[in-house]
């Protein structure tokens, strides 16, 4: 394959019609030399108008966007694999359909990936989220290079870049990790000695879910996957003490009145993780 672009931006999408036009607008403003950057939208079994929205945006803006279909298998890691394998650059950056990259993001990714094999940057949770949701997960996880158990650096899937050779070396994304594929591949990069670089200007404005059910389901999925992720790094993983889990459960009971107020999303986030971790623990013991 001819690698004719300086950067490929891959956007995996499932039913992304509502927000993807906004993300494409942001990408168009995030790099001065658009001829050197290609955008690849990977449609992973969308049932809405994602493809039509992308094509209408491309026609209206005059900026080419490739739509690649990944219909043979559902899941974010499969869409990411289809995307990077279809990309026409040696440098591949990933962002999500429902977020908004900053004006310097593509330029920072292009520049950084010339020297770094694996790259990420900060995430802003304030711009696109209402105050009740913005602080739901804290800020430390998004404002600096994230670490799994204070040892393994990882990039959030909504803001990560790789040199093609690094992706090929570790074998791409593990398609069995429907939740946490960004962390799972980070563990393999860590074991392979592929360090994670940090680009301060590669900022992404990150959109949280803001409905109670959506927050609870997402938190439950994350909690459920935690045992499987921890099993990848037994030498650094720290089990959550029973006392800490009991304290969280007690906090949930004590904080039931929050369900009627603005902090109900925070309650749903904690509750989902407790339920998910309990289910994941049972599955791990089996």
GROMACS .gro file of C-alpha atoms in nm:
model
  286
    1UNK     CA    1   0.000   0.000   0.000
    2UNK     CA    2   0.125   0.346  -0.087
    3UNK     CA    3   0.158   0.559   0.227
    4UNK     CA    4   0.095   0.898   0.068
    5UNK     CA    5  -0.019   1.101   0.371
    6UNK     CA    6   0.177   1.238   0.662
    7UNK     CA    7  -0.103   1.142   0.903
    8UNK     CA    8  -0.414   0.926   0.889
    9UNK     CA    9  -0.693   1.008   1.134
   10UNK     CA   10  -0.916   0.707   1.202
   11UNK     CA   11  -1.262   0.758   1.352
   12UNK     CA   12  -1.446   0.438   1.449
   13UNK     CA   13  -1.820   0.506   1.444
   14UNK     CA   14  -2.133   0.327   1.554
   15UNK     CA   15  -2.445   0.540   1.517
   16UNK     CA   16  -2.239   0.857   1.520
   17UNK     CA   17  -2.467   1.075   1.308
   18UNK     CA   18  -2.554   1.316   1.590
   19UNK     CA   19  -2.201   1.437   1.661
   20UNK     CA   20  -1.966   1.331   1.382
   21UNK     CA   21  -2.019   1.646   1.177
   22UNK     CA   22  -1.896   1.849   1.472
   23UNK     CA   23  -1.588   1.628   1.501
   24UNK     CA   24  -1.515   1.663   1.129
   25UNK     CA   25  -1.545   2.042   1.160
   26UNK     CA   26  -1.293   2.032   1.444
   27UNK     CA   27  -1.054   1.814   1.245
   28UNK     CA   28  -1.074   2.051   0.950
   29UNK     CA   29  -0.957   2.330   1.180
   30UNK     CA   30  -0.690   2.128   1.361
   31UNK     CA   31  -0.414   2.124   1.100
   32UNK     CA   32  -0.292   2.388   0.855
   33UNK     CA   33  -0.188   2.146   0.580
   34UNK     CA   34  -0.498   1.938   0.514
   35UNK     CA   35  -0.351   1.779   0.201
   36UNK     CA   36  -0.109   1.588   0.423
   37UNK     CA   37  -0.385   1.448   0.649
   38UNK     CA   38  -0.646   1.191   0.551
   39UNK     CA   39  -0.959   1.116   0.750
   40UNK     CA   40  -1.098   0.762   0.760
   41UNK     CA   41  -1.439   0.700   0.916
   42UNK     CA   42  -1.496   0.333   0.997
   43UNK     CA   43  -1.865   0.250   1.006
   44UNK     CA   44  -1.913  -0.042   1.247
   45UNK     CA   45  -2.268  -0.157   1.173
   46UNK     CA   46  -2.438   0.180   1.220
   47UNK     CA   47  -2.815   0.179   1.188
   48UNK     CA   48  -2.850   0.557   1.166
   49UNK     CA   49  -2.740   0.807   0.898
   50UNK     CA   50  -2.371   0.813   0.991
   51UNK     CA   51  -2.248   0.749   0.637
   52UNK     CA   52  -2.490   0.997   0.481
   53UNK     CA   53  -2.388   1.266   0.731
   54UNK     CA   54  -2.018   1.208   0.657
   55UNK     CA   55  -2.065   1.218   0.282
   56UNK     CA   56  -2.280   1.531   0.303
   57UNK     CA   57  -2.016   1.698   0.519
   58UNK     CA   58  -1.742   1.603   0.274
   59UNK     CA   59  -1.937   1.735  -0.022
   60UNK     CA   60  -2.031   2.057   0.154
   61UNK     CA   61  -1.682   2.128   0.286
   62UNK     CA   62  -1.491   2.013  -0.018
   63UNK     CA   63  -1.268   1.801   0.205
   64UNK     CA   64  -1.234   1.431   0.122
   65UNK     CA   65  -1.330   1.177   0.387
   66UNK     CA   66  -1.304   0.804   0.326
   67UNK     CA   67  -1.580   0.584   0.465
   68UNK     CA   68  -1.470   0.225   0.530
   69UNK     CA   69  -1.724  -0.037   0.635
   70UNK     CA   70  -1.649  -0.282   0.916
   71UNK     CA   71  -1.971  -0.478   0.909
   72UNK     CA   72  -1.835  -0.830   0.951
   73UNK     CA   73  -1.784  -0.797   1.327
   74UNK     CA   74  -1.920  -0.560   1.589
   75UNK     CA   75  -1.693  -0.388   1.838
   76UNK     CA   76  -1.459  -0.096   1.880
   77UNK     CA   77  -1.133  -0.295   1.854
   78UNK     CA   78  -1.241  -0.449   1.523
   79UNK     CA   79  -1.332  -0.106   1.384
   80UNK     CA   80  -0.993   0.029   1.493
   81UNK     CA   81  -0.812  -0.261   1.325
   82UNK     CA   82  -1.002  -0.213   1.001
   83UNK     CA   83  -0.922   0.158   1.017
   84UNK     CA   84  -0.547   0.143   1.072
   85UNK     CA   85  -0.506  -0.133   0.816
   86UNK     CA   86  -0.691   0.078   0.558
   87UNK     CA   87  -0.499   0.396   0.646
   88UNK     CA   88  -0.256   0.538   0.392
   89UNK     CA   89   0.005   0.681   0.627
   90UNK     CA   90   0.286   0.550   0.843
   91UNK     CA   91   0.142   0.762   1.129
   92UNK     CA   92  -0.209   0.684   1.251
   93UNK     CA   93  -0.411   0.883   1.504
   94UNK     CA   94  -0.742   0.779   1.656
   95UNK     CA   95  -1.025   0.995   1.784
   96UNK     CA   96  -1.395   0.927   1.844
   97UNK     CA   97  -1.703   1.037   1.654
   98UNK     CA   98  -1.873   1.207   1.949
   99UNK     CA   99  -1.583   1.418   2.079
  100UNK     CA  100  -1.413   1.730   1.945
  101UNK     CA  101  -1.040   1.761   1.881
  102UNK     CA  102  -0.872   2.090   1.960
  103UNK     CA  103  -0.739   2.326   1.693
  104UNK     CA  104  -0.382   2.201   1.743
  105UNK     CA  105  -0.455   1.830   1.769
  106UNK     CA  106  -0.373   1.705   1.418
  107UNK     CA  107  -0.060   1.920   1.399
  108UNK     CA  108   0.060   1.791   1.738
  109UNK     CA  109  -0.008   1.430   1.637
  110UNK     CA  110   0.173   1.471   1.305
  111UNK     CA  111   0.475   1.628   1.469
  112UNK     CA  112   0.487   1.390   1.764
  113UNK     CA  113   0.450   1.070   1.564
  114UNK     CA  114   0.759   1.147   1.360
  115UNK     CA  115   0.966   1.064   1.669
  116UNK     CA  116   0.729   0.881   1.907
  117UNK     CA  117   0.600   0.534   1.822
  118UNK     CA  118   0.304   0.567   2.058
  119UNK     CA  119   0.151   0.900   2.158
  120UNK     CA  120  -0.129   1.064   2.353
  121UNK     CA  121  -0.228   1.399   2.496
  122UNK     CA  122  -0.464   1.558   2.749
  123UNK     CA  123  -0.842   1.531   2.756
  124UNK     CA  124  -1.068   1.821   2.851
  125UNK     CA  125  -1.389   1.710   3.024
  126UNK     CA  126  -1.529   2.056   3.095
  127UNK     CA  127  -1.611   2.204   2.754
  128UNK     CA  128  -1.862   1.951   2.621
  129UNK     CA  129  -2.022   1.836   2.944
  130UNK     CA  130  -2.270   1.993   3.187
  131UNK     CA  131  -2.125   2.073   3.531
  132UNK     CA  132  -2.302   1.774   3.688
  133UNK     CA  133  -2.112   1.538   3.458
  134UNK     CA  134  -1.782   1.721   3.405
  135UNK     CA  135  -1.624   1.617   3.734
  136UNK     CA  136  -1.780   1.272   3.750
  137UNK     CA  137  -1.447   1.088   3.706
  138UNK     CA  138  -1.204   1.345   3.842
  139UNK     CA  139  -0.937   1.527   3.642
  140UNK     CA  140  -0.608   1.351   3.710
  141UNK     CA  141  -0.690   1.067   3.470
  142UNK     CA  142  -0.732   1.313   3.183
  143UNK     CA  143  -0.484   1.593   3.247
  144UNK     CA  144  -0.162   1.390   3.248
  145UNK     CA  145  -0.023   1.067   3.105
  146UNK     CA  146  -0.250   0.795   3.247
  147UNK     CA  147  -0.098   0.503   3.435
  148UNK     CA  148  -0.252   0.165   3.506
  149UNK     CA  149  -0.166   0.081   3.869
  150UNK     CA  150   0.087   0.366   3.865
  151UNK     CA  151   0.310   0.155   3.641
  152UNK     CA  152   0.177   0.099   3.288
  153UNK     CA  153   0.121   0.408   3.071
  154UNK     CA  154  -0.185   0.398   2.848
  155UNK     CA  155  -0.367   0.625   2.605
  156UNK     CA  156  -0.740   0.683   2.608
  157UNK     CA  157  -0.893   0.544   2.289
  158UNK     CA  158  -1.036   0.885   2.203
  159UNK     CA  159  -0.689   1.038   2.184
  160UNK     CA  160  -0.407   0.811   2.076
  161UNK     CA  161  -0.159   0.775   1.793
  162UNK     CA  162   0.083   0.510   1.672
  163UNK     CA  163   0.345   0.461   1.411
  164UNK     CA  164   0.225   0.183   1.183
  165UNK     CA  165   0.526  -0.031   1.272
  166UNK     CA  166   0.433  -0.022   1.641
  167UNK     CA  167   0.080  -0.141   1.570
  168UNK     CA  168   0.213  -0.416   1.347
  169UNK     CA  169   0.472  -0.521   1.605
  170UNK     CA  170   0.214  -0.578   1.879
  171UNK     CA  171  -0.048  -0.721   1.642
  172UNK     CA  172  -0.307  -0.443   1.650
  173UNK     CA  173  -0.604  -0.437   1.883
  174UNK     CA  174  -0.728  -0.750   2.059
  175UNK     CA  175  -1.082  -0.790   1.926
  176UNK     CA  176  -1.191  -0.992   2.230
  177UNK     CA  177  -1.148  -0.683   2.451
  178UNK     CA  178  -1.472  -0.505   2.365
  179UNK     CA  179  -1.416  -0.288   2.672
  180UNK     CA  180  -1.064  -0.167   2.749
  181UNK     CA  181  -0.897  -0.248   2.418
  182UNK     CA  182  -0.699   0.077   2.451
  183UNK     CA  183  -0.557  -0.040   2.785
  184UNK     CA  184  -0.495  -0.396   2.667
  185UNK     CA  185  -0.284  -0.280   2.371
  186UNK     CA  186  -0.101  -0.041   2.604
  187UNK     CA  187   0.007  -0.337   2.817
  188UNK     CA  188   0.150  -0.510   2.510
  189UNK     CA  189   0.330  -0.192   2.407
  190UNK     CA  190   0.473  -0.166   2.758
  191UNK     CA  191   0.598  -0.524   2.748
  192UNK     CA  192   0.747  -0.466   2.403
  193UNK     CA  193   0.936  -0.158   2.524
  194UNK     CA  194   0.729   0.085   2.316
  195UNK     CA  195   0.707   0.393   2.535
  196UNK     CA  196   0.408   0.628   2.540
  197UNK     CA  197   0.492   0.984   2.444
  198UNK     CA  198   0.300   1.289   2.564
  199UNK     CA  199   0.199   1.580   2.340
  200UNK     CA  200   0.055   1.866   2.545
  201UNK     CA  201  -0.100   2.029   2.236
  202UNK     CA  202  -0.280   1.708   2.130
  203UNK     CA  203  -0.588   1.803   2.332
  204UNK     CA  204  -0.928   1.641   2.284
  205UNK     CA  205  -1.253   1.777   2.425
  206UNK     CA  206  -1.415   1.461   2.564
  207UNK     CA  207  -1.790   1.409   2.579
  208UNK     CA  208  -1.931   1.202   2.865
  209UNK     CA  209  -2.260   1.023   2.866
  210UNK     CA  210  -2.510   1.236   3.055
  211UNK     CA  211  -2.809   1.005   3.099
  212UNK     CA  212  -2.837   0.798   3.417
  213UNK     CA  213  -2.882   0.465   3.239
  214UNK     CA  214  -2.596   0.529   2.999
  215UNK     CA  215  -2.356   0.627   3.277
  216UNK     CA  216  -2.451   0.323   3.486
  217UNK     CA  217  -2.412   0.079   3.195
  218UNK     CA  218  -2.077   0.223   3.093
  219UNK     CA  219  -1.943   0.217   3.449
  220UNK     CA  220  -2.065  -0.141   3.494
  221UNK     CA  221  -1.886  -0.247   3.175
  222UNK     CA  222  -1.564  -0.080   3.291
  223UNK     CA  223  -1.590  -0.240   3.633
  224UNK     CA  224  -1.659  -0.581   3.485
  225UNK     CA  225  -1.349  -0.559   3.264
  226UNK     CA  226  -1.116  -0.455   3.547
  227UNK     CA  227  -1.040  -0.808   3.665
  228UNK     CA  228  -0.949  -0.917   3.312
  229UNK     CA  229  -0.724  -0.616   3.263
  230UNK     CA  230  -0.557  -0.665   3.602
  231UNK     CA  231  -0.483  -1.025   3.507
  232UNK     CA  232  -0.263  -0.890   3.224
  233UNK     CA  233  -0.026  -0.724   3.473
  234UNK     CA  234  -0.017  -0.945   3.783
  235UNK     CA  235   0.323  -0.807   3.880
  236UNK     CA  236   0.185  -0.455   3.936
  237UNK     CA  237  -0.192  -0.506   3.983
  238UNK     CA  238  -0.331  -0.424   4.324
  239UNK     CA  239  -0.656  -0.585   4.421
  240UNK     CA  240  -0.922  -0.354   4.559
  241UNK     CA  241  -0.941  -0.428   4.934
  242UNK     CA  242  -1.269  -0.567   5.063
  243UNK     CA  243  -1.286  -0.279   5.309
  244UNK     CA  244  -1.270  -0.028   5.024
  245UNK     CA  245  -1.550  -0.204   4.837
  246UNK     CA  246  -1.762  -0.208   5.153
  247UNK     CA  247  -1.698   0.162   5.201
  248UNK     CA  248  -1.810   0.235   4.848
  249UNK     CA  249  -2.124   0.028   4.898
  250UNK     CA  250  -2.196   0.209   5.225
  251UNK     CA  251  -2.145   0.543   5.050
  252UNK     CA  252  -2.400   0.442   4.785
  253UNK     CA  253  -2.661   0.365   5.050
  254UNK     CA  254  -2.585   0.683   5.245
  255UNK     CA  255  -2.593   0.890   4.927
  256UNK     CA  256  -2.926   0.767   4.791
  257UNK     CA  257  -3.066   1.122   4.826
  258UNK     CA  258  -2.822   1.225   4.552
  259UNK     CA  259  -3.047   1.048   4.303
  260UNK     CA  260  -3.283   1.343   4.325
  261UNK     CA  261  -3.013   1.603   4.269
  262UNK     CA  262  -2.738   1.710   4.030
  263UNK     CA  263  -2.492   1.448   4.160
  264UNK     CA  264  -2.707   1.154   4.050
  265UNK     CA  265  -2.463   1.087   3.764
  266UNK     CA  266  -2.176   1.052   4.011
  267UNK     CA  267  -2.387   0.806   4.211
  268UNK     CA  268  -2.463   0.608   3.894
  269UNK     CA  269  -2.093   0.600   3.804
  270UNK     CA  270  -1.989   0.459   4.141
  271UNK     CA  271  -2.282   0.215   4.153
  272UNK     CA  272  -2.208   0.085   3.804
  273UNK     CA  273  -1.845   0.018   3.891
  274UNK     CA  274  -1.936  -0.165   4.213
  275UNK     CA  275  -2.187  -0.386   4.031
  276UNK     CA  276  -1.950  -0.445   3.738
  277UNK     CA  277  -1.653  -0.534   3.957
  278UNK     CA  278  -1.865  -0.780   4.154
  279UNK     CA  279  -1.980  -0.950   3.836
  280UNK     CA  280  -1.629  -0.952   3.691
  281UNK     CA  281  -1.493  -1.104   4.011
  282UNK     CA  282  -1.746  -1.387   3.996
  283UNK     CA  283  -1.658  -1.454   3.632
  284UNK     CA  284  -1.285  -1.454   3.714
  285UNK     CA  285  -1.331  -1.707   3.991
  286UNK     CA  286  -1.515  -1.939   3.754
   0.00000   0.00000   0.00000
